[in-house]
mmCIF file of C-alpha atoms in Angstrom:
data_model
loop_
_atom_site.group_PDB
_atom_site.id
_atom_site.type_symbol
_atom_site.label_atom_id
_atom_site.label_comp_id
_atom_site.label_asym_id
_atom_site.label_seq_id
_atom_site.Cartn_x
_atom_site.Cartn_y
_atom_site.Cartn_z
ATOM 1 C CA UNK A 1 13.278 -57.693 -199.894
ATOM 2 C CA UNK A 2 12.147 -54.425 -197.949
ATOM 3 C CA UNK A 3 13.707 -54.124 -194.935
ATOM 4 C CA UNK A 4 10.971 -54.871 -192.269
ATOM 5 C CA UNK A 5 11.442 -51.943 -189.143
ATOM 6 C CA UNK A 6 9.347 -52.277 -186.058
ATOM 7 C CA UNK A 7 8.627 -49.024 -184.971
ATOM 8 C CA UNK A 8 8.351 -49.094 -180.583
ATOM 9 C CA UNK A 9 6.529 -46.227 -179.701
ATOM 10 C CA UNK A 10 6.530 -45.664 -175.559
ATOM 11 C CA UNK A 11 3.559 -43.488 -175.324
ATOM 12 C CA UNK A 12 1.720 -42.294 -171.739
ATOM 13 C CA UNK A 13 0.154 -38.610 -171.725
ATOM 14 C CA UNK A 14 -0.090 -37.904 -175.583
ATOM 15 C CA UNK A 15 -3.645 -37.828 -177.973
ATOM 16 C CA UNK A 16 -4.102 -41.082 -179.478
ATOM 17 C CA UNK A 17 -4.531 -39.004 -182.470
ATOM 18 C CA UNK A 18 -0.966 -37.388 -182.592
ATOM 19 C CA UNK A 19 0.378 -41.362 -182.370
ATOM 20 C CA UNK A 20 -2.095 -41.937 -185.358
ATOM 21 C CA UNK A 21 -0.372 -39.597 -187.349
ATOM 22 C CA UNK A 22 2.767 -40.961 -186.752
ATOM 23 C CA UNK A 23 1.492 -44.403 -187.446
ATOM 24 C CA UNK A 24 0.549 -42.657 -190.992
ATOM 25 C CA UNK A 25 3.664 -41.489 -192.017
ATOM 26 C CA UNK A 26 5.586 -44.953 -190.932
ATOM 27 C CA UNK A 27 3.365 -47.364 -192.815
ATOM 28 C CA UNK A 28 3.168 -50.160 -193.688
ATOM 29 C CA UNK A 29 5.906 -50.598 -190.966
ATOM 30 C CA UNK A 30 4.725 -51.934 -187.763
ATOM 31 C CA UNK A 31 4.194 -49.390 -184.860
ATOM 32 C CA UNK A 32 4.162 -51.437 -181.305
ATOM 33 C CA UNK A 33 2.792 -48.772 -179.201
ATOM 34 C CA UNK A 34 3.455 -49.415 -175.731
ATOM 35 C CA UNK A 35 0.806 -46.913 -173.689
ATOM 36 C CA UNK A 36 0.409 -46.494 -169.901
ATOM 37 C CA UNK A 37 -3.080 -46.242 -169.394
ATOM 38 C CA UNK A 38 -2.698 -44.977 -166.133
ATOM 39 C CA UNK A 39 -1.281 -42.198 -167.337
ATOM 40 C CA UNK A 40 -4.060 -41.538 -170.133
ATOM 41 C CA UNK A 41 -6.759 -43.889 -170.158
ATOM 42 C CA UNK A 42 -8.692 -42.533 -172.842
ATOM 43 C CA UNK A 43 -6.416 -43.189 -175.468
ATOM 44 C CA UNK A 44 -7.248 -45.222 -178.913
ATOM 45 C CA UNK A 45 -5.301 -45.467 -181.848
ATOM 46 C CA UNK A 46 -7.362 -47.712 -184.501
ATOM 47 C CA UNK A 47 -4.958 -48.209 -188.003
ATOM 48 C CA UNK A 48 -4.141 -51.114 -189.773
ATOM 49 C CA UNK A 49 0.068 -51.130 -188.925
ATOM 50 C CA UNK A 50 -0.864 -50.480 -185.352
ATOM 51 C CA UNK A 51 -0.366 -53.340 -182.677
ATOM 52 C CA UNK A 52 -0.650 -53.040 -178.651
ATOM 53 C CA UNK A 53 1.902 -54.122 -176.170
ATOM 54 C CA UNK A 54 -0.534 -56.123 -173.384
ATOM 55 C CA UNK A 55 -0.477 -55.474 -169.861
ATOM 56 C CA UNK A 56 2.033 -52.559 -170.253
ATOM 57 C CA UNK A 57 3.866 -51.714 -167.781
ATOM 58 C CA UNK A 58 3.034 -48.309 -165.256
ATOM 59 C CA UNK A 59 5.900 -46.080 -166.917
ATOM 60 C CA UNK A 60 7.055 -42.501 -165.347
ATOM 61 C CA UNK A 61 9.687 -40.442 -166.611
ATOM 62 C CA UNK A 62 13.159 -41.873 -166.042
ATOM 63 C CA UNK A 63 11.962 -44.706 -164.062
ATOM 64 C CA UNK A 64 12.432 -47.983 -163.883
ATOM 65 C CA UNK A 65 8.862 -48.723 -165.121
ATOM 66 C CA UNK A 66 10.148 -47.267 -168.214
ATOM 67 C CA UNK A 67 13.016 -49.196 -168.710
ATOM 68 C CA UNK A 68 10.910 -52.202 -167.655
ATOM 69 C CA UNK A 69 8.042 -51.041 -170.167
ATOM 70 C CA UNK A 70 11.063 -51.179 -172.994
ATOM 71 C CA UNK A 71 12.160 -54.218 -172.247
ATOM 72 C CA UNK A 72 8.724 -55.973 -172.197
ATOM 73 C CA UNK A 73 8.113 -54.102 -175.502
ATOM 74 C CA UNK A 74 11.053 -56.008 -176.994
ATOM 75 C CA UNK A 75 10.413 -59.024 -176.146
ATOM 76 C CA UNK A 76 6.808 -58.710 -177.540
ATOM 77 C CA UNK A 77 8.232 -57.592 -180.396
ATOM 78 C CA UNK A 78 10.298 -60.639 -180.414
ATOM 79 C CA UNK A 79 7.691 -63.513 -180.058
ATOM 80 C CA UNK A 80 5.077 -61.968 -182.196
ATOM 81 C CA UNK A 81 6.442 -60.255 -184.967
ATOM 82 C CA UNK A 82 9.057 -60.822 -188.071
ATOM 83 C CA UNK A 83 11.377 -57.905 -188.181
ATOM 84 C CA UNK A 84 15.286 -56.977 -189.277
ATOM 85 C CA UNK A 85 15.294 -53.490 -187.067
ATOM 86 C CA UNK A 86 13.565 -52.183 -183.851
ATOM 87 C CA UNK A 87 13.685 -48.684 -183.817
ATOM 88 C CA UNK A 88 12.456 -46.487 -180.356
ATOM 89 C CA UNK A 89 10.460 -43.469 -180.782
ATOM 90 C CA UNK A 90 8.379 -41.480 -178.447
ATOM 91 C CA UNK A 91 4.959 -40.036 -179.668
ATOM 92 C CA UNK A 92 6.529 -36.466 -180.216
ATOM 93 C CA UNK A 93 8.810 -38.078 -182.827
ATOM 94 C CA UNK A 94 8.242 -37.718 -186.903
ATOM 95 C CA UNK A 95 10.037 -38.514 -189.420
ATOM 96 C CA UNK A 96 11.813 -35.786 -191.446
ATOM 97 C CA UNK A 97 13.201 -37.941 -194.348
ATOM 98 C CA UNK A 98 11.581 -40.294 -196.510
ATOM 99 C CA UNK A 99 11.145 -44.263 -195.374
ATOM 100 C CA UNK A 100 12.878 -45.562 -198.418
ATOM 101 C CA UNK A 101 15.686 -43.387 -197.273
ATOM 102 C CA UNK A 102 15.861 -45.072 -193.798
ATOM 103 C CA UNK A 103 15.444 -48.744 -195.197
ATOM 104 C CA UNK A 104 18.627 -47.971 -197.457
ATOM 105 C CA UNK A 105 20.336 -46.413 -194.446
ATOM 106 C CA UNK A 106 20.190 -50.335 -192.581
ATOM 107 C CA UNK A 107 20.673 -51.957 -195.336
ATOM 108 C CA UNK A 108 24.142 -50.295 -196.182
ATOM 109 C CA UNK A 109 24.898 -50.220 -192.549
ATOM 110 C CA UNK A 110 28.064 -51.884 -191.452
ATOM 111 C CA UNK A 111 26.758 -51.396 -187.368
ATOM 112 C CA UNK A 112 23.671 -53.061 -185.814
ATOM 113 C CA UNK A 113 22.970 -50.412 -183.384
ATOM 114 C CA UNK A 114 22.530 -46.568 -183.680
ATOM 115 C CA UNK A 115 22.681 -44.624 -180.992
ATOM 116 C CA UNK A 116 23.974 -41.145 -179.545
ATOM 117 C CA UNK A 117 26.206 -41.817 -176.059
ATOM 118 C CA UNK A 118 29.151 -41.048 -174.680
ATOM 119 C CA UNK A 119 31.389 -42.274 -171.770
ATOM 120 C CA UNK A 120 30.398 -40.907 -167.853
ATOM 121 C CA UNK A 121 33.983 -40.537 -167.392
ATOM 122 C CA UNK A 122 35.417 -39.167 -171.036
ATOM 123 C CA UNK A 123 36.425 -35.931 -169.223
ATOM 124 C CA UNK A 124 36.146 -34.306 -165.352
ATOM 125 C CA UNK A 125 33.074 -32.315 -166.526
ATOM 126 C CA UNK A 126 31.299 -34.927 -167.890
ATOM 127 C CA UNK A 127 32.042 -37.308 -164.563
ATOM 128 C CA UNK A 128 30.457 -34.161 -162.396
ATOM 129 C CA UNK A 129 27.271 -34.339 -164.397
ATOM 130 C CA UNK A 130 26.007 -37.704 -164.881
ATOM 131 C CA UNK A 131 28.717 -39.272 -161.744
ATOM 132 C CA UNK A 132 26.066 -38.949 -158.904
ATOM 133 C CA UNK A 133 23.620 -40.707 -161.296
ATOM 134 C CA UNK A 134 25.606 -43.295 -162.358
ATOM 135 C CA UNK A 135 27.251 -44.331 -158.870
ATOM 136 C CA UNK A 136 24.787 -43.835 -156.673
ATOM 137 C CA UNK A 137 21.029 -45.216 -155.768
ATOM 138 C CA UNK A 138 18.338 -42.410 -156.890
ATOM 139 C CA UNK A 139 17.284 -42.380 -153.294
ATOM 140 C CA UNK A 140 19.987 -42.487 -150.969
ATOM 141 C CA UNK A 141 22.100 -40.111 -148.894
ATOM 142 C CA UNK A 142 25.102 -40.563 -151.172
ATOM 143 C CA UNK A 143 22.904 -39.512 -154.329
ATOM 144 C CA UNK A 144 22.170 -36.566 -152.472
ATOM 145 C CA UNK A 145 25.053 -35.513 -151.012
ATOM 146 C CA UNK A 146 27.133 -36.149 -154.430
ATOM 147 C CA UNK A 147 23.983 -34.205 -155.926
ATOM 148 C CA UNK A 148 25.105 -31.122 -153.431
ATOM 149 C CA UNK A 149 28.334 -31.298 -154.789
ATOM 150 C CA UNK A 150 27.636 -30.718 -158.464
ATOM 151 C CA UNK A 151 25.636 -28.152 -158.042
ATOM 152 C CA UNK A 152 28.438 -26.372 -156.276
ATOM 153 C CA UNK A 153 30.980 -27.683 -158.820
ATOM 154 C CA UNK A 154 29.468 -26.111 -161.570
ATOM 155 C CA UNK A 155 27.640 -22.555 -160.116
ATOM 156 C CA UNK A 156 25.233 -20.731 -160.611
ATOM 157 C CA UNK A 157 26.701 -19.539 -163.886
ATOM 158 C CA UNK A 158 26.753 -22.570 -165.384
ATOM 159 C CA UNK A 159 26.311 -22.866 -168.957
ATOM 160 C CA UNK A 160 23.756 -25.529 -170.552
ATOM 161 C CA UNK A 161 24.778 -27.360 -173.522
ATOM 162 C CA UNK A 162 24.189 -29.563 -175.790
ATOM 163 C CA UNK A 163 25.629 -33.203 -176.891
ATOM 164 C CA UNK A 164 24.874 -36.355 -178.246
ATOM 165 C CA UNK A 165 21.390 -35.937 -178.002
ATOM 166 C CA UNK A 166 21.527 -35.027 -174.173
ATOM 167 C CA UNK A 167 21.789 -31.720 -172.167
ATOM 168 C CA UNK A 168 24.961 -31.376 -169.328
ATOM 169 C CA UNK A 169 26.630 -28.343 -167.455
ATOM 170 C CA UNK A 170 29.522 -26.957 -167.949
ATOM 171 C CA UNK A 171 31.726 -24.595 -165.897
ATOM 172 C CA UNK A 172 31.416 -21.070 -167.287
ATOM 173 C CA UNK A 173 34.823 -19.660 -168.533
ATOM 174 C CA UNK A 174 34.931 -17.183 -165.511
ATOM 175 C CA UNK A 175 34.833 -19.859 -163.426
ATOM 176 C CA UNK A 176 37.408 -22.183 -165.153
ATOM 177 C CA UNK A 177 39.633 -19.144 -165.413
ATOM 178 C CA UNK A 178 39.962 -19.140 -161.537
ATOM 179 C CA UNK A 179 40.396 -23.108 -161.358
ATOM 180 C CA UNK A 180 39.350 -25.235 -158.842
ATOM 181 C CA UNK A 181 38.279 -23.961 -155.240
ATOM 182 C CA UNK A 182 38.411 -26.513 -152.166
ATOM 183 C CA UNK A 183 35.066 -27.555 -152.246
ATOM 184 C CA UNK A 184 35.500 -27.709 -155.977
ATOM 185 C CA UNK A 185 37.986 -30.308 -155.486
ATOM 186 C CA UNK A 186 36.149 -31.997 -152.241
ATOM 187 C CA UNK A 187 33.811 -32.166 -154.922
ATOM 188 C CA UNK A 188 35.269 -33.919 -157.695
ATOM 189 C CA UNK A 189 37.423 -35.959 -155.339
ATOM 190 C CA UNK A 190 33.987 -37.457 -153.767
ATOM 191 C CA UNK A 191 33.005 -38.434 -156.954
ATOM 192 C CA UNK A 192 36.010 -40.024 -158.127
ATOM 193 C CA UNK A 193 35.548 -41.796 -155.195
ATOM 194 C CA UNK A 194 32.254 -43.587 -155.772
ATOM 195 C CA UNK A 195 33.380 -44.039 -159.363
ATOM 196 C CA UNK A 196 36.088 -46.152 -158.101
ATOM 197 C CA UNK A 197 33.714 -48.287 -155.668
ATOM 198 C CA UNK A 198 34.840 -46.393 -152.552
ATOM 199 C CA UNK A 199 31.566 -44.834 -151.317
ATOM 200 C CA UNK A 200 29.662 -48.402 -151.906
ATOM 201 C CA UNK A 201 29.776 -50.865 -154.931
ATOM 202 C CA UNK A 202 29.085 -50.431 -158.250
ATOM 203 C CA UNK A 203 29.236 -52.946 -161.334
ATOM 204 C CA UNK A 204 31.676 -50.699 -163.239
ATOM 205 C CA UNK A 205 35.208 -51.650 -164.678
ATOM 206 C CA UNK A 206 37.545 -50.495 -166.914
ATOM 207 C CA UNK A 207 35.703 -53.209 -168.690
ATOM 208 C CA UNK A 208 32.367 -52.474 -168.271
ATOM 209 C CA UNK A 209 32.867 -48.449 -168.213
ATOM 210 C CA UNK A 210 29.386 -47.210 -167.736
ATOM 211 C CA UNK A 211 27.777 -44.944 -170.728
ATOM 212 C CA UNK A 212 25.272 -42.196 -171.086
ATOM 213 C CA UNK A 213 22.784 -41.195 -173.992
ATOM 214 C CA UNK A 214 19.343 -40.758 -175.472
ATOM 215 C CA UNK A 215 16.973 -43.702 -175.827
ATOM 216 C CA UNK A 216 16.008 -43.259 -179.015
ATOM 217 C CA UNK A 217 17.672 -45.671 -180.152
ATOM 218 C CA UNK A 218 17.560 -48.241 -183.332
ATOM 219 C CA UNK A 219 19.039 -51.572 -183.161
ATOM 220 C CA UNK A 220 18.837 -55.100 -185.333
ATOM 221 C CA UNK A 221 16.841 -58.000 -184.267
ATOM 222 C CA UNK A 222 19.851 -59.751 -182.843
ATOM 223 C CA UNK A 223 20.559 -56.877 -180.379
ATOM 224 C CA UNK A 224 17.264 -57.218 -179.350
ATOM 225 C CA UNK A 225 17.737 -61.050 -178.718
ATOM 226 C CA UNK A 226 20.834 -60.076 -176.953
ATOM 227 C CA UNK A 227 19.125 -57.801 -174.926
ATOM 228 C CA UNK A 228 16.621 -59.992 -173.494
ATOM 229 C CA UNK A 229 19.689 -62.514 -172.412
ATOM 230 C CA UNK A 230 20.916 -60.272 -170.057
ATOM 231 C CA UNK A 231 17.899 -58.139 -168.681
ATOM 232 C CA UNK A 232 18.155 -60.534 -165.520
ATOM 233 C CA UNK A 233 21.583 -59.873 -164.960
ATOM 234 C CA UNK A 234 23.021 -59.119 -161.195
ATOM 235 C CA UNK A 235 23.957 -55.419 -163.111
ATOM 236 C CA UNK A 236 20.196 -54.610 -164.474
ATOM 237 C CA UNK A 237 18.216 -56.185 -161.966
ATOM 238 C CA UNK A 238 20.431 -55.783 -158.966
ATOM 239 C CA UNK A 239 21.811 -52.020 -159.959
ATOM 240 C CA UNK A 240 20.515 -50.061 -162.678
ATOM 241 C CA UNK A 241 17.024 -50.539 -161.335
ATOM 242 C CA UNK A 242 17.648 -48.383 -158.506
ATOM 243 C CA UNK A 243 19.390 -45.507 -160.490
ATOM 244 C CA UNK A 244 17.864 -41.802 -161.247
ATOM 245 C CA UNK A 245 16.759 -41.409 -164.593
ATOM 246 C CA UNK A 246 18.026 -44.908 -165.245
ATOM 247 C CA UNK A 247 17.039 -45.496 -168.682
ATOM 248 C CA UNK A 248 19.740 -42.711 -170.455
ATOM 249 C CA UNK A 249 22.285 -45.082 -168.504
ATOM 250 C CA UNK A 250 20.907 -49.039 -168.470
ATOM 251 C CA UNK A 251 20.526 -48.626 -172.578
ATOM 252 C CA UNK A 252 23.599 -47.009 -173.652
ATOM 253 C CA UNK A 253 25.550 -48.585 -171.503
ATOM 254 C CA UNK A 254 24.441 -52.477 -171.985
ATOM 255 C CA UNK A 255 24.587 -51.419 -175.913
ATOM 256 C CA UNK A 256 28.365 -50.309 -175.817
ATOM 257 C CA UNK A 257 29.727 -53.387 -173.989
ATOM 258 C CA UNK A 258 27.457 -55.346 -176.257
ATOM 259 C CA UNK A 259 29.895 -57.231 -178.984
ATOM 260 C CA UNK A 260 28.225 -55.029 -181.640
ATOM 261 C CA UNK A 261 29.179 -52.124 -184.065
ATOM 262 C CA UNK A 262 27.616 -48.849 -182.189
ATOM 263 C CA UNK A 263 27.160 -46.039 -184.858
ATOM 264 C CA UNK A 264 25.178 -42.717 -184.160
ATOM 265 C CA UNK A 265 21.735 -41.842 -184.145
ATOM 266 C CA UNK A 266 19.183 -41.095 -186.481
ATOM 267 C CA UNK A 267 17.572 -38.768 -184.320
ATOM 268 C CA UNK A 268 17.621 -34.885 -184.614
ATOM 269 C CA UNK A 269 16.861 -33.493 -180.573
ATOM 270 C CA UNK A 270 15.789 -29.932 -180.723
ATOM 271 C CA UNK A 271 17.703 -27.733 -178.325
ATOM 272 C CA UNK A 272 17.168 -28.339 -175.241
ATOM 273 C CA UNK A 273 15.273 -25.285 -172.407
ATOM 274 C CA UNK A 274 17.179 -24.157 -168.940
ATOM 275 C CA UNK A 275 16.223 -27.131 -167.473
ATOM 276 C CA UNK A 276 17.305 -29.431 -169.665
ATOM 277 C CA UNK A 277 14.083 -30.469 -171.602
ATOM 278 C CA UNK A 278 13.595 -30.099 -175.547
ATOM 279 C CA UNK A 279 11.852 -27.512 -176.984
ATOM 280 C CA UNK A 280 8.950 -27.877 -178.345
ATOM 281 C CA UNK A 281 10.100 -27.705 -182.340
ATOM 282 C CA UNK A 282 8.718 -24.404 -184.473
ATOM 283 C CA UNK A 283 8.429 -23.069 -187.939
ATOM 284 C CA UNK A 284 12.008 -21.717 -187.106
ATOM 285 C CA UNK A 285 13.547 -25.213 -186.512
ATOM 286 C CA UNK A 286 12.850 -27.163 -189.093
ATOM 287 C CA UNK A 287 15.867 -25.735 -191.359
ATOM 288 C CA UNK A 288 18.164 -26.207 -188.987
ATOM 289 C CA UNK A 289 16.665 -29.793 -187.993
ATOM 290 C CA UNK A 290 16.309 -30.850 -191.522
ATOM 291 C CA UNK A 291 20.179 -29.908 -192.498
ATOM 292 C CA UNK A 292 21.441 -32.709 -189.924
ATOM 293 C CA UNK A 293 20.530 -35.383 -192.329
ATOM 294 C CA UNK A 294 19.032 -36.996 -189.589
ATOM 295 C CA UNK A 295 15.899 -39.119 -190.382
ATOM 296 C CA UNK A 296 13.718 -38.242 -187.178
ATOM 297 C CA UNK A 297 13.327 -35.317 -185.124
ATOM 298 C CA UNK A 298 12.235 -34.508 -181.526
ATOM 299 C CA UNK A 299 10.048 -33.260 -180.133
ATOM 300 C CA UNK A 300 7.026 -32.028 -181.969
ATOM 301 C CA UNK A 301 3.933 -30.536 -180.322
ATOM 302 C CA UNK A 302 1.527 -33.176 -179.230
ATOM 303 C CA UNK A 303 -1.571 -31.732 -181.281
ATOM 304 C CA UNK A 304 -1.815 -33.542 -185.092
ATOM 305 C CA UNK A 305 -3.473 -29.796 -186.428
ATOM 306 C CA UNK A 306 -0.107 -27.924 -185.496
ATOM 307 C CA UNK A 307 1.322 -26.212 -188.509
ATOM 308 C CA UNK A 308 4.988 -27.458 -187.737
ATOM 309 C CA UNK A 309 3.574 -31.330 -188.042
ATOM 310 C CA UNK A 310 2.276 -31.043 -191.412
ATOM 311 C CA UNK A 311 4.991 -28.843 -192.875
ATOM 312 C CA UNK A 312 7.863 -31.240 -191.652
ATOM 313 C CA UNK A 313 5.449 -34.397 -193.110
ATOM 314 C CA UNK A 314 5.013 -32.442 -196.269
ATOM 315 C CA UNK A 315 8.369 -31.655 -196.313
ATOM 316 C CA UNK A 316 10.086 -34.944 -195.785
ATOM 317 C CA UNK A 317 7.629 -36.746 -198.330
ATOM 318 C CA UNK A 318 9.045 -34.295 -200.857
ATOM 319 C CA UNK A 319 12.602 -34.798 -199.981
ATOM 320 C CA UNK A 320 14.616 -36.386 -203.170
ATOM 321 C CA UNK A 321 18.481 -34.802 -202.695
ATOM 322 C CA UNK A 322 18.602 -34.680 -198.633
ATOM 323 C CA UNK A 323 21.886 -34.483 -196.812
ATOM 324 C CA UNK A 324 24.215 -37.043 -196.384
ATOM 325 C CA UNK A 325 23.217 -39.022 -193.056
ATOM 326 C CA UNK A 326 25.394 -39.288 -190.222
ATOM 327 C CA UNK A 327 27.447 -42.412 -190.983
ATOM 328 C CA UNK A 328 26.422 -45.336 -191.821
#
């Protein structure tokens, strides 16, 4: 039997007709389209494998409203429809690889989730970027202050790169070649400070380490059930919701001290601007995106007409001898 994917499509600013298209080239899956209307309220989407979250939530940009809006997609998805896989995509997603390639992809999967993350604490430079977001409330003084601090940690010659999906600092070589200054150290000593609960509490344990990574995330129908178990919990409802950009930290991190197999993402994430955005994906990309044997790609212009669209449609329909997938 074919595997049955729900596509959950968390849509606010974009054309109804760029989410059409998408809808198009992921039939006859399901696409749950989850769209704040304040956002865009002229937005309509009429094809036959579309279905509407009701009374979606007001979403904003690594808010809680998202992370709320995700979780009351789920659980729609749960009560209303029959499905083996949930997968998350935002409206600037397409695929780049044939369908039938994805279905076999689950179906000779040994995990039940897919998703790019990484520890906050696998290595000092890698605390000092995501630490201040992970131990402290979005809008407090210790936020800020620990914000302060890793700006001056890593300089004004930081370099941006990329990983797992995400965009983080690092220290530029000059820098590292002189090592540590005091406030360098004030710096990293503060933070390793609210890691450990110091500064103010935080849920996090050897444990329950806390994670970072991209939403776009696939995961089996049983990690959804899991998932709605625990989205009361003291940790989500109690912590997380206060966090910065909350969502590339509540997902990845409830999903790796889940009891299931984690494998990585399907996604391709285009490099990422100065500030740490995407690019918008070009005629030049597509090689490049196309040789990581990824299945979906990020992020596409919002406009169904543009050239790059249609050439990475026509391109992954005609895809018969792709590259090997990252593993299964």
């Amino acid at each position: 039997m074919r595997t049955r994917i729900v596509f959950a499509v968390m849509s606010a600013t974009q054309q109804g007709a760029t989410v059409a298209q998408l809808a198009d080239a992921l039939a006859p899956h399901v696409v749950l389209v989850h769209h704040d209307f304040t956002k865009k309220k002229d937005f309509e989407v009429d094809r036959p494998n579309v279905r509407f979250v009701p009374n979606p939530t007001v979403t904003g940009w690594g808010s809680w409203g998202l992370s709320r809006g995700i979780f009351h997609t789920i659980e729609h998805a749960l009560r209303t429809l029959d499905f083996d896989y949930l997968h998350l995509l935002s409206p600037t997603c397409l695929p780049i690889r044939p369908l039938s390639e994805r279905e076999a992809f689950i179906e000779r999967s040994d995990a039940d989730i897919h998703a790019d993350m990484f520890e906050v604490e696998r290595d000092e430079q890698t605390l000092m970027n995501f630490g201040c977001r992970a131990y402290a409330y979005g809008d407090s003084f210790k936020y800020r202050a620990l914000g302060r601090l890793r700006k001056h940690y890593f300089g004004p010659d930081a370099i941006l790169e990329q990983t797992c999906s995400l965009s983080m600092w690092r220290r530029s070589p000059e820098r590292e070649a002189h090592g540590l200054g005091l406030v360098d150290r004030v710096a990293l000593g503060a933070t390793h400070a609210a890691a450990r609960g110091w500064l103010g509490r935080n849920p996090f344990s050897p444990t329950f380490p806390p994670m970072i990574g991209s939403l776009w995330i696939g995961m089996s129908r049983r990690v959804c059930e899991y998932l709605m178990r625990i989205r009361h919990s003291d940790p989500v409802s109690g912590y997380f919701a206060h966090l910065k950009i909350v969502d590339e930290m509540l997902f990845p991190t409830l999903l790796a001290n889940s009891p299931f197999k984690v494998r990585p993402a399907v996604h391709a994430v285009n490099d990422f601007d100065p500030y740490g955005s995407p690019y918008w994906i070009k005629d030049a990309d597509i090689d490049r995106l196309f040789a990581t044997g990824r299945f979906f790609a990020r992020k596409f212009p919002d406009d169904p007409t543009a050239p790059v669209r249609l050439r990475a449609l026509e391109r992954a329909a005609a895809v018969r001898r792709a590259p090997e997938p990252v593993s299964a």
